[in-house]
Coordinates of C-alpha atoms in Angstrom, one line a residue:
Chain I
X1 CA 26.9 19.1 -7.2
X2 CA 29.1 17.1 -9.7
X3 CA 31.5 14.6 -9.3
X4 CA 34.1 16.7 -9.9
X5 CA 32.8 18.3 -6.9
X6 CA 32.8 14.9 -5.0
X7 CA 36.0 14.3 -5.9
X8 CA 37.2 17.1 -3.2
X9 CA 35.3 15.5 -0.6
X10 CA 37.1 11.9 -1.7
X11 CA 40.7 13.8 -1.6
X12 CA 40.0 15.2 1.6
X13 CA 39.0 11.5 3.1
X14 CA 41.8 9.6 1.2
X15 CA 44.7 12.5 0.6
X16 CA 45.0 13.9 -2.7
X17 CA 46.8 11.3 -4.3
X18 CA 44.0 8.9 -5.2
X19 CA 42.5 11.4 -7.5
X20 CA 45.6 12.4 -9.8
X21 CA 45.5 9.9 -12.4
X22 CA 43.1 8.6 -14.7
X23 CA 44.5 5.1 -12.4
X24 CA 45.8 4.8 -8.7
X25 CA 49.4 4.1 -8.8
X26 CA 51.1 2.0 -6.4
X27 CA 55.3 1.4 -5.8
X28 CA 55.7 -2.1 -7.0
X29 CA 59.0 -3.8 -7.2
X30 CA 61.1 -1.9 -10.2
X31 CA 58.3 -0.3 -11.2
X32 CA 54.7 0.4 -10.7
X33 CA 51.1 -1.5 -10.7
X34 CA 48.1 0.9 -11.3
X35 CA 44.6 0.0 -11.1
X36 CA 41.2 1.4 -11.9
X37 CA 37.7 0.2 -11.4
X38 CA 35.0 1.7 -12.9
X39 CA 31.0 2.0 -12.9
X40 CA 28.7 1.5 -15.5
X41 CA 24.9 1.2 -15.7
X42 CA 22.2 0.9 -17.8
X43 CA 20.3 4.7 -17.6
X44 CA 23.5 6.3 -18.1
X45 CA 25.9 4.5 -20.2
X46 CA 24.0 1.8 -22.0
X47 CA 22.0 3.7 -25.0
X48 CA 18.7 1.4 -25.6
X49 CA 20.4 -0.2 -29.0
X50 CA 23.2 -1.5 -27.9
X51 CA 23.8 -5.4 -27.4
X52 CA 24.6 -7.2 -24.4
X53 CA 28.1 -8.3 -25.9
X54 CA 29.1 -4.6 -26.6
X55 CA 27.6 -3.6 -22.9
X56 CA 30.4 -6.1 -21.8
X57 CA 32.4 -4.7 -24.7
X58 CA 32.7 -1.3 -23.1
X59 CA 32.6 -1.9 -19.8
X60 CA 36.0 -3.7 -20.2
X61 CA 37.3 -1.1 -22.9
X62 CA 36.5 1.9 -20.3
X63 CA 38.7 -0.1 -18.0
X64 CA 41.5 -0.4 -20.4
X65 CA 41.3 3.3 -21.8
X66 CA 42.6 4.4 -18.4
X67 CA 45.3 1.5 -17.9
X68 CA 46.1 2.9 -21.3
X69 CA 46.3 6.8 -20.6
X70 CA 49.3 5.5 -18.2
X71 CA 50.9 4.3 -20.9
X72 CA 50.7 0.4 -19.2
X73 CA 50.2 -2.7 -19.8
X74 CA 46.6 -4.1 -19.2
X75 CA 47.9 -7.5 -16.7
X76 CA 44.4 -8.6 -15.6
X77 CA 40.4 -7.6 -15.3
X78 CA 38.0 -8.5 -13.2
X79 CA 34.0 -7.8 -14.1
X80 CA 31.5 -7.1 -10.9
X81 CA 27.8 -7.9 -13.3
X82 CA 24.8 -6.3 -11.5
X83 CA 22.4 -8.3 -13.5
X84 CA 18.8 -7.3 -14.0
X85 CA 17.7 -10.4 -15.9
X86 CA 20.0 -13.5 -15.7
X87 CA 19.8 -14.2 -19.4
X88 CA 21.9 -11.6 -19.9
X89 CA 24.5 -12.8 -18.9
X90 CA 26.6 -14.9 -20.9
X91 CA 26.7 -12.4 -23.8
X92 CA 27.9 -9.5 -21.6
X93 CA 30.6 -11.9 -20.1
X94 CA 31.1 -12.6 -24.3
X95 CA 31.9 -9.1 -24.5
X96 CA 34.4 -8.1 -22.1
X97 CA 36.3 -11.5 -22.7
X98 CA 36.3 -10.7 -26.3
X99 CA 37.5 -6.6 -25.4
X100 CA 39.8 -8.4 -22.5
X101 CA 41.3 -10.7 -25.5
X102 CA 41.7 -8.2 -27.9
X103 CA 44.3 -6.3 -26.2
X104 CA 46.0 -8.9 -24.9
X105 CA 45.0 -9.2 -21.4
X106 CA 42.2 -11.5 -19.7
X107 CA 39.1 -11.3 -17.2
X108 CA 40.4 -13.8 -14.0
X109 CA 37.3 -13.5 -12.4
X110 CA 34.2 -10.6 -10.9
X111 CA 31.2 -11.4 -9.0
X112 CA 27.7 -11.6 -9.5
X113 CA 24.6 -9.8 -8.1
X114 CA 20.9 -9.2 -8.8
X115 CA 20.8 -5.7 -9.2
X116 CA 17.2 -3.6 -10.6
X117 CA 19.6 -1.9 -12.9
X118 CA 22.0 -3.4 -15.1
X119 CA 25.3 -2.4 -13.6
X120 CA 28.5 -3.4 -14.4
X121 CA 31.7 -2.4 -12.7
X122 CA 34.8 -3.2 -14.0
X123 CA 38.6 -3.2 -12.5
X124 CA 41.5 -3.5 -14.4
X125 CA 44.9 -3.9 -13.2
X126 CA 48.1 -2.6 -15.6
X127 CA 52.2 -2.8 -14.9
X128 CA 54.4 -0.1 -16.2
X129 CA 58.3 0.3 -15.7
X130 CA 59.5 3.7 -13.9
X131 CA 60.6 5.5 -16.6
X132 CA 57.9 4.5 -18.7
X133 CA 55.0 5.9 -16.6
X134 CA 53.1 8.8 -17.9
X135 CA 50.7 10.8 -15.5
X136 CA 48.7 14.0 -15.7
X137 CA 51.3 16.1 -14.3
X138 CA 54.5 16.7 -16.4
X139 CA 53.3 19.5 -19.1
X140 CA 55.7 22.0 -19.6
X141 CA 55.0 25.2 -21.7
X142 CA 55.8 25.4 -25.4
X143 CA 55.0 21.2 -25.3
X144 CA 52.7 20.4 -28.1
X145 CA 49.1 19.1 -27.3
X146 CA 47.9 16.4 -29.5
X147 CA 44.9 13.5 -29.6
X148 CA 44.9 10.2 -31.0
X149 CA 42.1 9.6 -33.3
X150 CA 39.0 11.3 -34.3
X151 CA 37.2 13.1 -31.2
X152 CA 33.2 13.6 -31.4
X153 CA 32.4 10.6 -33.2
X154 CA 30.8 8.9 -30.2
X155 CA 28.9 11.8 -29.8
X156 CA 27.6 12.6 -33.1
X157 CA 26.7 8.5 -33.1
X158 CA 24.9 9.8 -30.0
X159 CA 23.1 12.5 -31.9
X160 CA 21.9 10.3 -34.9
X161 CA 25.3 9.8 -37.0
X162 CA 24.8 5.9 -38.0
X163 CA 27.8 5.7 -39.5
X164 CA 29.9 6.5 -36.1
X165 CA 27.5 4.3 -33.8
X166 CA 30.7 1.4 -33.6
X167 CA 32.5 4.5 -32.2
X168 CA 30.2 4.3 -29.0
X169 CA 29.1 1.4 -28.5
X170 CA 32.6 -1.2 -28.9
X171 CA 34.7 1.7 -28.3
X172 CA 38.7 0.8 -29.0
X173 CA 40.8 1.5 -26.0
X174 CA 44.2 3.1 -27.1
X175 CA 46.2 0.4 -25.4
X176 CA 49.1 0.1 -27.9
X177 CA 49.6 4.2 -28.3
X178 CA 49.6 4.6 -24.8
X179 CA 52.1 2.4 -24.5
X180 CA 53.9 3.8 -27.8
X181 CA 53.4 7.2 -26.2
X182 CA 55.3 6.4 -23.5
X183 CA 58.1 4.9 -24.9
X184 CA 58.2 8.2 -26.8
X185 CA 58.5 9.8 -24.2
X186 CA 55.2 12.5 -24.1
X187 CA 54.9 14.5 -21.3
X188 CA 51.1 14.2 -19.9
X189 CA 48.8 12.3 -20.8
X190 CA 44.4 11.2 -20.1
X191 CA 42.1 9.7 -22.0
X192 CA 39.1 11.8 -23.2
X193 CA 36.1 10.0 -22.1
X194 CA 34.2 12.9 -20.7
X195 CA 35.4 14.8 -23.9
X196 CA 38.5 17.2 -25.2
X197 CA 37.3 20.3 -23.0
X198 CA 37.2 18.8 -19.8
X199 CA 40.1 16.5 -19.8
X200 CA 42.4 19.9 -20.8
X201 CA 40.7 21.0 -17.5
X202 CA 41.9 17.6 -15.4
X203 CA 45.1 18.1 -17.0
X204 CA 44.6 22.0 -15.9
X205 CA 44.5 21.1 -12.2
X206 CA 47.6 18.6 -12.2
X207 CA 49.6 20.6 -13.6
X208 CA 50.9 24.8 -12.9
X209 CA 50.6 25.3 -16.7
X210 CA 48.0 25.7 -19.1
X211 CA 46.9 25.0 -22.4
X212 CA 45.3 26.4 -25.8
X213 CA 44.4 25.0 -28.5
X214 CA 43.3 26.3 -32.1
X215 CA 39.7 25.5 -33.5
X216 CA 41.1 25.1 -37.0
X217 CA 43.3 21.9 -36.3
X218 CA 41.0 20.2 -34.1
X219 CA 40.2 16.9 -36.3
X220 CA 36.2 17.0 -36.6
X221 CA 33.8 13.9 -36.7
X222 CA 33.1 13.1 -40.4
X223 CA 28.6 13.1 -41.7
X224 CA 28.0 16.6 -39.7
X225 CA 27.5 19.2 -41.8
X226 CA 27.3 22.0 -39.4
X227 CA 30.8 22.9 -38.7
X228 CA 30.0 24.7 -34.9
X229 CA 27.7 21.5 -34.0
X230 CA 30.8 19.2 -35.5
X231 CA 32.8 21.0 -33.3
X232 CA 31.0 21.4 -30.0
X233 CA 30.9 17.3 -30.8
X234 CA 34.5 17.0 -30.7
X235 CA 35.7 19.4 -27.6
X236 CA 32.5 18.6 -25.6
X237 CA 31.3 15.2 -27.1
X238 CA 31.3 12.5 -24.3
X239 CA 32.3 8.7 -24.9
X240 CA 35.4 8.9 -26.7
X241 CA 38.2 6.9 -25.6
X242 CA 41.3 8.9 -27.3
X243 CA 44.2 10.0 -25.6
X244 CA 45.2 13.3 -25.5
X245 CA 48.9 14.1 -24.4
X246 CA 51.2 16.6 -24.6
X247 CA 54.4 16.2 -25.9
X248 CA 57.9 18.2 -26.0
X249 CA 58.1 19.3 -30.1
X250 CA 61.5 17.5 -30.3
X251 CA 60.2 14.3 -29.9
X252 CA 57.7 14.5 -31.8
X253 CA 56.7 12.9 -35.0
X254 CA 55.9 9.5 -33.2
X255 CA 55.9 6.4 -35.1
X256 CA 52.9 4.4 -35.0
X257 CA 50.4 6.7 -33.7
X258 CA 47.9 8.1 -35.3
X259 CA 47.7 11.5 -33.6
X260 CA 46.9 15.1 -34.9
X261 CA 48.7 18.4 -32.8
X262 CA 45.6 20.5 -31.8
X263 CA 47.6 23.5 -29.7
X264 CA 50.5 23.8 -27.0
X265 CA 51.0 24.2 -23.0
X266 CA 50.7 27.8 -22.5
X267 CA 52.9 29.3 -19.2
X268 CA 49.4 30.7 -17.9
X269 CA 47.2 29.0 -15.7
X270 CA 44.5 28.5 -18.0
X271 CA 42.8 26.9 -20.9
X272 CA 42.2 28.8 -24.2
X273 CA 40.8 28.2 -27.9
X274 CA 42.6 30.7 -29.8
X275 CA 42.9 33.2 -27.2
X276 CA 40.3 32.9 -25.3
X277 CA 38.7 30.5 -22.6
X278 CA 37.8 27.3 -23.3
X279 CA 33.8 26.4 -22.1
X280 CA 34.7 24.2 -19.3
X281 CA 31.8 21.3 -19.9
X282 CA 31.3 17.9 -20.9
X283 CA 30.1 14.8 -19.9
X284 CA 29.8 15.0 -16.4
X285 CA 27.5 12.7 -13.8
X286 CA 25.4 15.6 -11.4
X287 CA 23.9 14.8 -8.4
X288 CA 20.7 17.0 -7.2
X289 CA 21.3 19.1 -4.0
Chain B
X1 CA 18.1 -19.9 -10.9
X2 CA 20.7 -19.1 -8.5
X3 CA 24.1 -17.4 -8.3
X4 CA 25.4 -20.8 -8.4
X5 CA 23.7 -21.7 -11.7
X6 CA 25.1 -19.0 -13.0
X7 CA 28.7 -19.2 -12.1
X8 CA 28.6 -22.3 -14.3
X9 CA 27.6 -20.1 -17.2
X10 CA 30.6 -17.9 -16.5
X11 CA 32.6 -20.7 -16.3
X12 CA 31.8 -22.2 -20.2
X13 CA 32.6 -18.5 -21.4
X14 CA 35.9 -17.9 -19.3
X15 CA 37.3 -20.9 -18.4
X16 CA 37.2 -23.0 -14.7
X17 CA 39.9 -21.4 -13.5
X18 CA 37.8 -17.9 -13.0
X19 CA 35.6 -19.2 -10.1
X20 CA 37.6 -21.6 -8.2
X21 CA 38.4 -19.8 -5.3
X22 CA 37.4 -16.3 -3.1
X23 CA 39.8 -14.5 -5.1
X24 CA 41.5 -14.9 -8.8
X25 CA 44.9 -15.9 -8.3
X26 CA 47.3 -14.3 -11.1
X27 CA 51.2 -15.9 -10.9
X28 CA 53.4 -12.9 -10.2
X29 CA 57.0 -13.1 -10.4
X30 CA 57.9 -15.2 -7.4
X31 CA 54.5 -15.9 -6.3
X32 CA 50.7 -14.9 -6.6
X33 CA 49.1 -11.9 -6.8
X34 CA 44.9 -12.7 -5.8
X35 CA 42.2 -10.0 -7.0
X36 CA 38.3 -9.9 -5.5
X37 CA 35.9 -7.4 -6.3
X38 CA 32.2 -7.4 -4.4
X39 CA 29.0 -6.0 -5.3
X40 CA 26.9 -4.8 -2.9
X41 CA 23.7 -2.5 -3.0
X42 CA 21.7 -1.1 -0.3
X43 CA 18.3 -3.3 -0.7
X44 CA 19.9 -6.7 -0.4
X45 CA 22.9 -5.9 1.8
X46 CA 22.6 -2.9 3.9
X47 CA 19.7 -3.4 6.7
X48 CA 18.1 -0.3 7.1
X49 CA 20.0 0.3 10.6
X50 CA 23.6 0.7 9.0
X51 CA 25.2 4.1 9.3
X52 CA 26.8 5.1 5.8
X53 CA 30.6 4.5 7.8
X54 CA 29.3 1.3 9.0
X55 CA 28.0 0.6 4.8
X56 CA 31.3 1.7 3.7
X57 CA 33.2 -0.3 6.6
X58 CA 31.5 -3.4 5.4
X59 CA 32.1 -3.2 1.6
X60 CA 35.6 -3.0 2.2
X61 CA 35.1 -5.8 5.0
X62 CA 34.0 -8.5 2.8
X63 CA 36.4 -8.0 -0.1
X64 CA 39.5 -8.3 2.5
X65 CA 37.7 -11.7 3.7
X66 CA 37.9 -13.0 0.7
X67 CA 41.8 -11.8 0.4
X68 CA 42.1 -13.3 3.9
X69 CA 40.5 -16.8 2.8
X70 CA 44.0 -17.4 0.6
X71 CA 46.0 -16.7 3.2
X72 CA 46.8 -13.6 1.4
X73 CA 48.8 -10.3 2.9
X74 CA 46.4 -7.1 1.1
X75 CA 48.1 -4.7 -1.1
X76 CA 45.6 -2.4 -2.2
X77 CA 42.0 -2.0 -2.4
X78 CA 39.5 0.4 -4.7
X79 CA 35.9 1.1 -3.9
X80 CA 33.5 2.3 -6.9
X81 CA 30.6 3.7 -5.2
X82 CA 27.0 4.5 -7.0
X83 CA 25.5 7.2 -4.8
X84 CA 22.0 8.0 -4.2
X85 CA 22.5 11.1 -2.2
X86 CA 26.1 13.0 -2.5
X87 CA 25.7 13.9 1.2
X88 CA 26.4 10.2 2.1
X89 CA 29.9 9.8 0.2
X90 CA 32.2 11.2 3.3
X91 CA 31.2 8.8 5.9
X92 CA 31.5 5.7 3.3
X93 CA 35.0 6.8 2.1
X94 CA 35.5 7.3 5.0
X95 CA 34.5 3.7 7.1
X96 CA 36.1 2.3 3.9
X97 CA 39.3 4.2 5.1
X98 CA 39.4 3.2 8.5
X99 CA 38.7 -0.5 7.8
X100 CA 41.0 -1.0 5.1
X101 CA 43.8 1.0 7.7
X102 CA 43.0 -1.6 10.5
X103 CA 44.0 -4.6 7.7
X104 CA 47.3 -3.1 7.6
X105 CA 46.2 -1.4 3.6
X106 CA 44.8 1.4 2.2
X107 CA 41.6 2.5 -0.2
X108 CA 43.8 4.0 -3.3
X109 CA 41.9 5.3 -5.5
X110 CA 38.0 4.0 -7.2
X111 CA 34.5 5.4 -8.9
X112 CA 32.0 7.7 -8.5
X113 CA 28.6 7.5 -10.0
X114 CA 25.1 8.3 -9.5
X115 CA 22.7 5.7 -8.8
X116 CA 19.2 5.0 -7.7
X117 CA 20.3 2.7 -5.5
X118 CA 23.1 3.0 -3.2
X119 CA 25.8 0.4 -4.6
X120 CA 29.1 -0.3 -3.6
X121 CA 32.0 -2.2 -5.5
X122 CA 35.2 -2.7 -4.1
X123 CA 38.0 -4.6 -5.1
X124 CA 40.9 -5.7 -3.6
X125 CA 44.6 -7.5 -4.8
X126 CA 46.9 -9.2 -2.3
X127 CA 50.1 -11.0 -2.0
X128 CA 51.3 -14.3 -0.9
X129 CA 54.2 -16.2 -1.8
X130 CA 53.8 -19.8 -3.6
X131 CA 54.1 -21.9 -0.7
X132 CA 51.9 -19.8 1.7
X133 CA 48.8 -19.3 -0.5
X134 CA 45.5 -21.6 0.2
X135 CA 42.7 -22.5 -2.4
X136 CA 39.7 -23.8 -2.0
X137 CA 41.5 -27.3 -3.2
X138 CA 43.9 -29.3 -0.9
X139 CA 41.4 -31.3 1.6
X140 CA 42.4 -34.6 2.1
X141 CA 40.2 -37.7 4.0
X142 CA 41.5 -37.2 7.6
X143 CA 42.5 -33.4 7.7
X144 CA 39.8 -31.8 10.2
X145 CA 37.5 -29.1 9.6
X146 CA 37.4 -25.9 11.3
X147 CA 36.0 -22.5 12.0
X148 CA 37.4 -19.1 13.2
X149 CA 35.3 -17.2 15.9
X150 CA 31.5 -17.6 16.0
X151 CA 28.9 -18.8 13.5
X152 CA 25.6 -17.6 13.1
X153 CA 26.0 -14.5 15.0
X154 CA 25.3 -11.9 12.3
X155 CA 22.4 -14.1 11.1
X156 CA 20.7 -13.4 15.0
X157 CA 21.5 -10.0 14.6
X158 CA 19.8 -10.4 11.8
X159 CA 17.0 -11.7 13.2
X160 CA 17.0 -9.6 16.4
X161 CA 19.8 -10.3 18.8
X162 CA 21.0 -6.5 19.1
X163 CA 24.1 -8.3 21.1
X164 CA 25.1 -9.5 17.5
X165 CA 25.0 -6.3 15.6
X166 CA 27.9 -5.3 15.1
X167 CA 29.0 -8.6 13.8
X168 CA 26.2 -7.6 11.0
X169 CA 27.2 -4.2 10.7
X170 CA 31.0 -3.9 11.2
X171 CA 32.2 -7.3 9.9
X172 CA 35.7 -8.3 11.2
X173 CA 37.5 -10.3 8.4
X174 CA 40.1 -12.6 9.6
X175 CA 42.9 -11.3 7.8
X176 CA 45.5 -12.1 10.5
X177 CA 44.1 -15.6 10.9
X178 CA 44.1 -15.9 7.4
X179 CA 48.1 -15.6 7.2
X180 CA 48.2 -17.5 10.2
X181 CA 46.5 -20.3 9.1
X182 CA 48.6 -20.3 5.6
X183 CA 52.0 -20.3 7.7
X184 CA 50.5 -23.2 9.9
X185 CA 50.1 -25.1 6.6
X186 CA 46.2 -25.6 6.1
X187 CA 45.2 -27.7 3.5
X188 CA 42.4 -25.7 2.3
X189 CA 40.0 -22.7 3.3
X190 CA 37.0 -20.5 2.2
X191 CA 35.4 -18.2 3.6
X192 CA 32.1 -18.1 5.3
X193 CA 30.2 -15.6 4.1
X194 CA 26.7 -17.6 2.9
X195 CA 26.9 -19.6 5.7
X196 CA 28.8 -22.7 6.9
X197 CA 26.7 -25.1 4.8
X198 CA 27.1 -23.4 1.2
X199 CA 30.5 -22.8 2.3
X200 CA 31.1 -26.2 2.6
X201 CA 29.4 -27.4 -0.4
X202 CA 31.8 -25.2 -2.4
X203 CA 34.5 -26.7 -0.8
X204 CA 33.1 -30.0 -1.9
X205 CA 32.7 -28.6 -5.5
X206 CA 37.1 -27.7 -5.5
X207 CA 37.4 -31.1 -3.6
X208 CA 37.6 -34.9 -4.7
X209 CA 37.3 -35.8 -0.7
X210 CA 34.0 -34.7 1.6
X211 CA 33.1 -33.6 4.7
X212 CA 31.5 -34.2 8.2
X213 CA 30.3 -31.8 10.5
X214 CA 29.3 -32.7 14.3
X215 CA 26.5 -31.0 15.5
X216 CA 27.5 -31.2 19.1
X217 CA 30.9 -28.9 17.8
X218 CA 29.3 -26.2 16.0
X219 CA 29.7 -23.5 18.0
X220 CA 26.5 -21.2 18.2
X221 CA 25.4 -17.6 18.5
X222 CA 24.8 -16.2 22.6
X223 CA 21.5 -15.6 23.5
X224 CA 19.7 -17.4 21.2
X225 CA 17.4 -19.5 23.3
X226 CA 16.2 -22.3 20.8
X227 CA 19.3 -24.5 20.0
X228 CA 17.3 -25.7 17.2
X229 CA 17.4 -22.3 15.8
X230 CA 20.7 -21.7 16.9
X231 CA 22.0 -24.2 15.2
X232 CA 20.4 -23.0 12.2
X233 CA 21.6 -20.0 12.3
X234 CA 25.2 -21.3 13.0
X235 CA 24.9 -23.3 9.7
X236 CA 22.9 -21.7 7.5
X237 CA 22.9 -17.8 8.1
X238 CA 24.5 -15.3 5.9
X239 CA 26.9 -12.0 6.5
X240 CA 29.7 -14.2 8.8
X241 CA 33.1 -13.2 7.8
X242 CA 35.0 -16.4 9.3
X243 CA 36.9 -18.9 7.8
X244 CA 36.4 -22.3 7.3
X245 CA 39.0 -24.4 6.8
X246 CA 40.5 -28.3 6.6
X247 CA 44.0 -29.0 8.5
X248 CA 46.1 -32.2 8.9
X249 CA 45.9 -33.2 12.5
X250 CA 49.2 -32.9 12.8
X251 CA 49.4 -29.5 12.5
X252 CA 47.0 -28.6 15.1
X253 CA 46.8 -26.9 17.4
X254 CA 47.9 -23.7 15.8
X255 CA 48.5 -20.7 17.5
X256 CA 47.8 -17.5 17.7
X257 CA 44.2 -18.3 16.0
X258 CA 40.8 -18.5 17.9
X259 CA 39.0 -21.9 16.1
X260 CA 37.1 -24.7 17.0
X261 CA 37.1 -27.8 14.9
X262 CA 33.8 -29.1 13.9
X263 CA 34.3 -32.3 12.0
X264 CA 36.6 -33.9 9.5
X265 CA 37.5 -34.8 5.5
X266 CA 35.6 -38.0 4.6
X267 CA 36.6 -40.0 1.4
X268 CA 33.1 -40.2 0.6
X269 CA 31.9 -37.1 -2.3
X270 CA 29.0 -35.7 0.3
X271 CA 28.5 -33.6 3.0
X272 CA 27.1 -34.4 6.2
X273 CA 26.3 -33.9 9.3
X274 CA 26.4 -36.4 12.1
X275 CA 26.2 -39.2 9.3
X276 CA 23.2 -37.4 7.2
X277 CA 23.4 -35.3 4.1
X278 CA 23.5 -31.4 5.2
X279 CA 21.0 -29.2 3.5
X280 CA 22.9 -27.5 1.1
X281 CA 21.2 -23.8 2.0
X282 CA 22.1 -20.3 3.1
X283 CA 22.8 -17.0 1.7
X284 CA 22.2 -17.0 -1.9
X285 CA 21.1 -14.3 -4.5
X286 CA 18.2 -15.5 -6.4
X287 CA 17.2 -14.6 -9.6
X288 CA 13.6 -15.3 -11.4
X289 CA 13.4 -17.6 -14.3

């Protein structure tokens, strides 16, 4: 059982709504609030080398990747520290502040706990204007698909790539390019924290079209010299936090963004790498039983 | 050390402001949004008893007391949730569901994650306008103290009283109250979740005034035979979800609220009880070293 499993069982409690977005939305005045909490600990998400400043680091940037993917603005964090050993603390607090901070936003407040595991949860809430809003749905076919950055990176850093180990553990959120994106006026959009692959696949289920891409323009993490490990790195790599959107080709080029078109929204329900189907896996949490 | 030490170390890295009250309060266009999130894990919060609705009932519970302890109206609420076993996720969502529906607000959207230990983090914003909103501040010498429902009764569950347990199991926060009391123009309130004593040593620590408790006022727990331990349990046991709060005279009585007043504001910086200091003990996480 995965959590993408779980997830049914979540939509069938809550309605299907709470599960659309890489954030809840909520109707808020003119516009719209949306908010997303999520949970980090130490066996899964914390690789032995990394400080307690960038633990607190990506907690918070995890948070803001997804504020980001709805092209909002982060308005406030809050940090939930299960702490296994109280010197810890200040450091990881350090952290998300400083991540918090950098995009322009601030941690209000959280709540302790002694927890066996390190565990931190983090909730971020973001504002964004109607028009402004992007969501999962809205691909059409013939819109281009395209990712900001350079996917795999965090998981060849994973693998033993020194040079890309900043890449996973401060990870940069893509607050101001969400934001840019929207203004732009993309058509879909999630960020691709459980890799390339798998997000085309989310953006698969929210929307009736489908997707392919082509192996030759997806942009490859730089030190790994196998070109089919490089690869399986950047559709299948986990910890990334780039966005990938899709966007109709007349608004494209956008200014400001680094981005790089990768394929198009095909009118078949399905996702393809140069014809044919796309390995849906990833990063994925799985549950025995 | 304690979760009290600690909260002053959080403090030096994010500022005062963070830990002043049950909830962060964010200024949001004509008034204030507030924002709470809650750890809980199954070793230190869940007794053994709970049904997984009653463990998802309660997380949700505790972060709408605190939402209820500003006098706030909730807007929204999310619920990460670290799963031991997948088979228990339904009945959480769904006791989480059906308590955040009786508060008038709805779970919309949170985290899934696999954990060794069952934890649960929810989070929850609210609304109240500028005048109607309560902190933690606001006591002055004169205004009386006093306390929604009755004290101490989750603590004898606790400790045996199967009368009590739902009180333990399926908290009731006083969100109504809570609103009630703001309209009725209390001068300051927390909730009482570690117990009346810490509860009112926090108020001390927001407060220039102090306060003095009666213990011929304290209402206690049924069927507890010892009023000795009674009492104790009144003041000093944890997992209560009623409010505590300080009211000019003249406002009183107010209606629509079940509360019994149990002392008064002193000018004096201290805590006591019948004219001695109150042992300033409940509820509290503890960490080694």
């Amino acid at each position: 059982m995965d959590e993408r499993d779980l997830l049914g069982e979540v939509m069938e409690v809550l309605g299907k709504d709470c599960c659309l977005d890489d954030c809840a939305v909520i109707p808020w005045g003119e516009g719209f609030l949306v908010a997303t909490t999520d949970m980090l600990h130490r066996s899964t998400d914390f690789p032995e080398a990394m400080s307690d400043w960038q633990i607190g680091w990506m907690a918070t940037a995890v948070t803001l990747s997804d504020i980001a993917s709805m092209a909002a603005q982060p308005a406030f964090l809050l940090l939930a520290v299960g702490l296994d050993r109280p010197d810890r603390l200040r450091e990881i607090m350090r952290g998300a502040r400083d991540c918090a901070a950098r995009y322009g936003t601030s941690l209000v407040g959280g709540d302790l706990d002694h927890h066996n595991e390190l565990t931190l949860v983090s909730t971020g809430v973001g504002v964004v204007d109607r028009e402004g809003i992007v969501r999962r749905s809205g691909s059409h076919p013939g819109d281009l698909i395209a990712v900001t950055g350079v996917p795999g990176r965090a998981q060849a850093a994973l693998e033993g790539v020194r040079r890309h180990e900043r890449c996973l553990f401060e990870p940069r959120p893509r607050v101001e390019e969400g934001r840019a994106l929207g203004k732009a006026g993309v058509s879909a959009m999630i960020d691709t924290s459980d890799g390339i692959a798998l997000s085309l696949y989310d953006l698969l289920a929210a929307n009736p079209c489908g997707y392919e891409i082509h192996e030759g323009l997806v942009p490859l993490p730089e030190e790994v010299e196998d070109h089919g490990k490089a690869l399986d790195m950047a559709l299948f790599g986990g910890g990334d936090y780039q966005l990938l959107f899709t966007c109709p080709a007349e608004r494209m080029p956008i200014q400001n963004v680094s981005y790089t078109v990768i394929g198009e929204a095909i009118p078949s329900h399905e996702v393809l790498i140069d014809g044919r189907p796309l390995g849906k896996r990833g990063y994925q949490h799985v549950w025995p039983g």
